XYZ file of C-alpha atoms in Angstrom:
338
model
C 20.942 -1.087 -62.737
C 18.482 1.087 -60.578
C 15.464 3.176 -61.503
C 15.665 6.449 -62.143
C 12.110 7.583 -61.767
C 10.593 7.350 -58.348
C 8.288 4.684 -57.836
C 4.369 5.548 -58.200
C 1.729 4.034 -55.801
C -2.276 4.177 -56.621
C -5.030 2.570 -54.556
C -8.336 1.514 -55.065
C -11.263 1.425 -52.498
C -10.138 -1.737 -50.442
C -7.795 -0.334 -48.121
C -7.245 3.532 -48.375
C -5.881 3.689 -44.886
C -3.211 1.167 -45.230
C -2.369 2.765 -48.885
C -1.517 6.540 -47.012
C 0.068 4.916 -44.317
C 2.045 2.776 -46.717
C 2.980 6.198 -48.637
C 3.723 8.048 -45.739
C 6.326 5.497 -44.705
C 7.789 5.630 -48.023
C 7.941 9.369 -47.501
C 10.066 8.643 -44.494
C 12.158 6.509 -46.209
C 12.670 8.196 -49.834
C 13.488 12.102 -47.488
C 10.437 13.543 -49.852
C 7.124 13.690 -50.335
C 5.301 10.491 -51.908
C 1.719 10.448 -51.937
C -1.186 8.510 -54.099
C -1.594 9.158 -57.547
C -4.704 11.652 -57.976
C -7.321 9.184 -59.676
C -10.898 8.510 -59.369
C -12.098 5.247 -58.564
C -16.389 5.488 -58.936
C -19.360 3.326 -59.441
C -22.280 4.269 -61.922
C -25.482 4.104 -60.782
C -25.486 0.498 -62.340
C -22.781 -0.062 -60.052
C -20.491 -0.501 -63.102
C -16.773 0.618 -62.455
C -15.152 3.420 -63.361
C -11.423 4.779 -63.301
C -9.710 7.807 -64.282
C -6.345 8.964 -63.399
C -5.321 12.236 -63.618
C -1.639 12.405 -63.249
C 0.880 11.647 -65.854
C 1.827 7.831 -65.517
C 3.724 7.426 -68.881
C 7.312 5.555 -68.036
C 6.337 5.152 -64.596
C 6.799 2.377 -62.419
C 3.374 2.213 -60.735
C 2.356 -0.313 -57.644
C -1.583 -0.717 -57.298
C -2.426 -0.826 -53.085
C -5.795 -3.311 -53.474
C -6.866 -6.224 -51.203
C -9.409 -8.041 -52.554
C -11.326 -8.530 -49.580
C -14.998 -7.928 -48.443
C -16.649 -7.669 -51.212
C -14.066 -9.445 -52.831
C -15.437 -9.167 -56.611
C -15.987 -5.344 -56.452
C -12.752 -5.217 -54.725
C -10.670 -7.195 -57.684
C -12.769 -5.625 -60.584
C -11.465 -2.257 -59.321
C -7.897 -3.684 -59.250
C -8.271 -5.127 -62.799
C -9.735 -1.755 -64.188
C -6.833 0.457 -62.632
C -4.652 -1.642 -64.349
C -6.058 -1.366 -67.126
C -6.176 2.049 -67.066
C -2.675 2.341 -66.384
C -1.538 -0.263 -69.059
C -3.287 2.071 -71.675
C -1.828 4.990 -70.172
C 1.712 3.494 -71.108
C 2.833 2.895 -67.464
C 6.439 1.480 -67.605
C 5.457 -1.750 -65.356
C 2.545 -2.401 -63.277
C 2.901 -4.376 -59.904
C -0.291 -5.314 -57.791
C 0.397 -5.007 -53.802
C -2.664 -7.422 -52.586
C -2.004 -7.450 -48.952
C -5.306 -10.046 -49.026
C -5.624 -12.009 -51.878
C -9.078 -13.036 -52.241
C -10.189 -16.450 -53.442
C -7.073 -18.236 -51.857
C -8.791 -20.614 -50.291
C -9.958 -22.093 -53.945
C -6.426 -23.226 -54.381
C -7.690 -26.692 -55.270
C -10.461 -29.114 -56.148
C -11.754 -30.666 -53.238
C -14.495 -32.071 -54.643
C -15.794 -33.351 -58.322
C -17.109 -30.254 -60.762
C -15.864 -27.514 -58.214
C -13.407 -25.080 -59.660
C -9.523 -23.846 -58.813
C -10.555 -20.180 -58.592
C -7.340 -18.775 -57.493
C -6.062 -19.978 -60.401
C -8.591 -18.280 -62.500
C -7.507 -14.895 -60.339
C -4.004 -14.971 -61.231
C -5.003 -15.687 -64.972
C -7.000 -12.578 -64.610
C -4.518 -10.319 -63.275
C -1.870 -11.362 -65.694
C -3.730 -10.782 -68.761
C -5.002 -7.221 -67.060
C -1.451 -5.918 -67.862
C 0.387 -6.728 -64.474
C 4.032 -7.485 -64.303
C 4.565 -8.470 -60.900
C 2.601 -9.277 -57.744
C 3.373 -8.033 -54.157
C 1.127 -9.996 -51.213
C 1.130 -11.289 -47.825
C 0.851 -14.954 -46.172
C -0.709 -16.536 -49.072
C -3.637 -19.228 -47.544
C -1.538 -21.630 -49.724
C 2.099 -20.547 -51.118
C 1.618 -23.154 -54.228
C -0.777 -20.028 -55.310
C 2.514 -18.306 -56.532
C 2.821 -21.156 -59.296
C -0.437 -20.358 -60.829
C 1.148 -17.160 -62.158
C 3.522 -16.725 -65.029
C 4.592 -13.602 -63.817
C 7.058 -12.840 -60.481
C 5.297 -13.444 -57.141
C 6.858 -11.861 -53.918
C 5.126 -13.500 -50.901
C 5.926 -11.895 -47.514
C 5.375 -13.149 -43.609
C 3.854 -11.710 -40.921
C 5.758 -13.921 -38.884
C 8.664 -11.971 -38.222
C 6.367 -8.887 -37.674
C 4.260 -11.372 -35.027
C 7.480 -12.691 -33.771
C 8.724 -8.892 -32.982
C 5.066 -8.173 -31.089
C 5.253 -11.592 -29.310
C 9.298 -10.824 -27.740
C 8.189 -7.077 -26.607
C 4.284 -8.335 -24.879
C 5.421 -11.521 -23.665
C 9.208 -10.256 -22.022
C 10.189 -12.374 -19.272
C 7.535 -15.068 -19.758
C 8.349 -16.365 -23.115
C 9.657 -19.563 -21.399
C 5.840 -20.573 -21.193
C 4.912 -19.725 -24.276
C 3.615 -22.490 -26.308
C 2.435 -21.697 -30.274
C -0.501 -24.116 -30.876
C -1.666 -24.153 -34.515
C -5.607 -24.135 -34.827
C -5.463 -27.182 -37.388
C -2.990 -29.830 -38.920
C -2.724 -28.371 -42.406
C -1.208 -24.916 -40.590
C 1.367 -26.586 -38.628
C 4.345 -25.073 -40.798
C 3.148 -21.542 -40.102
C 3.321 -22.424 -36.199
C 6.197 -23.943 -36.722
C 8.029 -21.003 -37.942
C 7.108 -18.067 -35.675
C 8.080 -21.007 -32.578
C 11.354 -21.336 -34.150
C 11.778 -17.389 -34.242
C 11.336 -16.953 -30.673
C 12.211 -20.612 -29.323
C 8.956 -21.483 -28.120
C 7.482 -25.215 -27.678
C 4.307 -26.169 -30.365
C 1.237 -27.670 -29.813
C -1.260 -28.724 -32.546
C -5.214 -28.342 -32.091
C -6.504 -31.417 -34.533
C -10.062 -30.810 -35.831
C -12.673 -32.963 -37.747
C -15.168 -31.590 -39.749
C -18.649 -32.805 -40.818
C -18.829 -29.708 -42.977
C -17.623 -26.371 -44.101
C -18.390 -23.609 -41.061
C -18.934 -26.441 -38.301
C -16.186 -28.120 -36.251
C -17.065 -31.484 -35.187
C -14.360 -32.670 -32.641
C -11.356 -31.127 -31.247
C -8.121 -32.923 -29.629
C -4.672 -30.836 -28.818
C -1.487 -32.578 -29.414
C 1.082 -31.823 -27.159
C 1.414 -30.386 -23.740
C -0.126 -27.060 -22.943
C -1.219 -27.420 -19.083
C 0.026 -24.028 -17.233
C 0.929 -22.675 -20.577
C -0.165 -19.586 -22.195
C -1.124 -20.277 -25.431
C -0.697 -18.454 -28.504
C -2.711 -19.568 -31.804
C -1.032 -18.625 -34.987
C -3.110 -18.308 -38.267
C -3.602 -16.832 -41.504
C -7.490 -16.212 -41.616
C -9.854 -16.002 -39.294
C -13.207 -15.707 -40.979
C -16.724 -15.896 -38.949
C -13.876 -17.338 -35.938
C -16.073 -20.359 -34.980
C -13.206 -22.407 -35.342
C -10.755 -20.500 -33.450
C -12.778 -19.577 -30.553
C -13.710 -23.126 -29.907
C -9.505 -24.131 -30.131
C -9.398 -21.430 -27.562
C -11.894 -23.425 -24.955
C -10.350 -26.944 -25.794
C -6.622 -25.222 -24.635
C -8.040 -23.916 -21.775
C -10.073 -27.055 -21.086
C -6.371 -28.686 -21.607
C -5.201 -26.791 -18.264
C -3.820 -23.625 -20.484
C -3.598 -20.638 -18.268
C -4.432 -18.425 -20.808
C -4.452 -17.825 -25.019
C -4.040 -15.176 -27.222
C -4.107 -15.591 -31.071
C -1.883 -14.124 -33.804
C -4.092 -13.566 -37.260
C -2.649 -12.441 -40.479
C -6.264 -11.627 -42.194
C -8.617 -10.731 -39.621
C -11.759 -11.420 -42.467
C -13.891 -11.186 -39.363
C -17.220 -11.663 -40.872
C -20.696 -12.029 -39.687
C -20.678 -12.805 -35.752
C -17.111 -12.995 -35.915
C -15.964 -10.181 -33.432
C -19.379 -10.612 -30.862
C -17.591 -14.587 -30.717
C -14.202 -12.922 -30.427
C -15.409 -10.663 -27.509
C -17.459 -12.891 -25.622
C -14.444 -15.694 -25.905
C -11.794 -17.090 -23.699
C -9.465 -15.461 -25.848
C -7.284 -12.689 -23.825
C -6.445 -11.133 -27.222
C -6.382 -11.318 -30.824
C -3.815 -9.700 -32.821
C -4.715 -9.185 -36.495
C -2.616 -6.794 -39.184
C -4.384 -4.336 -41.018
C -3.931 -6.325 -44.313
C -7.690 -5.639 -44.445
C -9.640 -2.096 -43.571
C -11.030 -3.188 -40.134
C -14.480 -2.533 -39.010
C -15.473 -0.146 -36.432
C -16.986 -3.097 -34.615
C -13.462 -4.427 -35.174
C -12.145 -1.122 -33.782
C -13.993 -0.752 -30.824
C -13.467 -4.784 -29.660
C -11.481 -4.667 -26.284
C -9.327 -7.535 -26.957
C -8.930 -6.939 -30.841
C -5.527 -5.660 -31.070
C -4.238 -4.383 -34.683
C -0.508 -4.392 -35.911
C 0.758 -2.267 -38.865
C 1.859 -4.048 -41.839
C 2.783 -0.121 -43.940
C 6.573 -0.274 -42.996
C 7.106 -3.726 -44.168
C 5.329 -2.842 -47.385
C 7.019 0.145 -47.920
C 10.238 -1.257 -47.573
C 9.433 -4.283 -49.828
C 7.841 -1.543 -52.745
C 11.039 0.321 -52.406
C 13.552 -2.840 -52.646
C 10.877 -3.868 -55.898
C 11.548 -0.880 -57.190
C 15.203 -0.708 -57.016
C 15.717 -3.788 -58.035
C 17.484 -5.193 -54.127
C 16.292 -7.936 -52.302
C 12.836 -8.783 -51.334
C 13.821 -12.031 -49.353
C 15.953 -9.693 -46.665
C 12.497 -8.813 -45.263
C 11.608 -12.251 -44.078
C 14.089 -12.157 -41.111
C 13.108 -10.524 -37.754
C 16.365 -8.850 -37.586
C 15.762 -7.423 -41.004
C 12.299 -5.777 -39.868
C 13.351 -4.551 -36.313
C 14.900 -1.574 -37.611
C 11.816 -0.810 -40.026
C 9.486 -0.924 -36.735
C 11.469 0.449 -34.406
C 10.265 2.570 -32.155
C 7.194 0.333 -31.544
C 8.813 -2.469 -30.084
C 11.522 -2.971 -27.825
C 13.735 -6.059 -27.780
């Protein structure tokens, strides 16, 4: 049975721009004004986080929009405290909309005496009163199994497919999708399948985290327009090196599509000076002024997809329908032509 009350949105400070965009998009879908719940999320002088909700949320279906990006710990605590405030205010259901799920790279024990931090975060979210999680391109899909509550993991691939088809129209036959490592082959293969392009792999060998010792291209990229696909770009060292190796192996140009633009440290400078013609990221993480100003970085919106997913969750209809490019195209109509 569809919910009787309207869905209500509340946001922390991690990505207010995306939260407002989702609210605007939902207003278009609903034919009525949807705005963020009036609340304050502030810090005391000692940096303790304080949350106060000014509107009645008793019996409401609440959606907290808060990526746990840099500063990851602060944004995670904001999410937990907002959830606690809503639970103690008798909200009927609390869904955490986490466009970028921090700590997802710590999903297993790679060495002795190390934590599985992604599982710890899952436990924290559940104990805070969150009853459902909506996220985008989890670094490892098995993280969904860390939760004992429903997790809806959306994919950027359908949106990226629309963008590639639009921007590379007429030359898709020359496009090759590239995975920057063996672990990301499934993600790259998915996009390659959607747009009907060839697939290649850059095999890398790390001596230690953050450094790449050697790279080898598996597949034919000579004379091709290469598109590197990955979920996270942090310092961009691996990405820029992979682009150089592809050019050295005969690629005519290199572009990259990355879901989460963490882009920390020297990343923006590296990308600006790299051989990549363009880097496309989503707005799952609030872009810095440096990212916005970079001439070869472009941002595609996720608000249309998240707004529709929230409405589907609220109404009890399928979220997996958003995994298909043909389903998303009407939502993004006006932005992309086919």
